[in-house]
């Protein structure tokens, strides 16, 4: 491997922008740069392009264009979804301990202003016990917030079963689908999802743009968090990030056409990586291996400090926690909630593959991770 070559296996943190996405975006920086709210021909042209991007994004999750609100990313979408329910009559929120910090911290904010929040544990494999959810729902429960696919382990929750319970109890379903959208088929109508957050940079679109789906059928009266000119049906004011929105739309279009093909190839490479790395003494996979996203493997290397391993790998990009903190001395709250010890959590590495990962890169990664981990284990 040359000194400059990077083997990038941190696609859950962010992905490379697809060349076709970049090509679609570029004219909206220099040629079609008018404000989308302008009433002149240039503005109306941009407005049409934004509306087309809304249709492309909606099509990715089987929604309607008018149900899509563009945001700066999934974190803003999550904040808008949860805080936007602040004036509802019910004041009880249910979520899972293994959620992303964007959900957990926003729920803590809601607690500070008078809401009750229940944080449900998972089984040791990261899957929520559906009975626990059913048991904690009361007449005061407003919304359940649950990830589709976990960002650290890739574990996929039983969304259909969760939705059935919530529908029967007349409870809203807010789904953080940031790690699943663009990778697997998601049908918000069939799954009964009322609110869904997504981010373009997780599936080969640009950073700084995402979306919140708000079901028209659920008739949720959302409260805006950003006030100003009343853009996007007064739900999210501010001049639209047109190049980013065009990029999100194009990334969505590509995902609709290619996600099945990508899944087969990436899952094969993930399994190849996992087979090689599990030859390491006592190594094991964190989380349910049957119900998980096809690009993710979270592996514990007992006796190996993950921070030291990441540094030793140099040009191989992996992480030991959430994408917002690639190297941290704190054990992962996700792995801890699944029952791992501090030491086990601090010895775990997340590998996340993507559209541009090659078989040669997997061979390089297996060899270097195995050798580096063995050296660190011997010297610890």
XYZ file of C-alpha atoms in Angstrom, residues 50-60 63-66 68 70:
17
model
C -36.190 22.299 -5.677
C -39.668 20.844 -6.089
C -38.225 18.112 -8.305
C -35.636 17.322 -5.622
C -38.455 17.076 -3.078
C -40.167 14.509 -5.300
C -36.914 12.559 -5.678
C -36.353 12.545 -1.908
C -39.955 11.596 -1.190
C -39.839 8.764 -3.724
C -36.929 7.217 -1.814
C -43.761 9.724 0.673
C -45.306 12.774 -0.989
C -43.228 15.820 -1.916
C -45.304 18.099 0.311
C -40.716 16.691 2.940
C -35.431 20.225 3.926
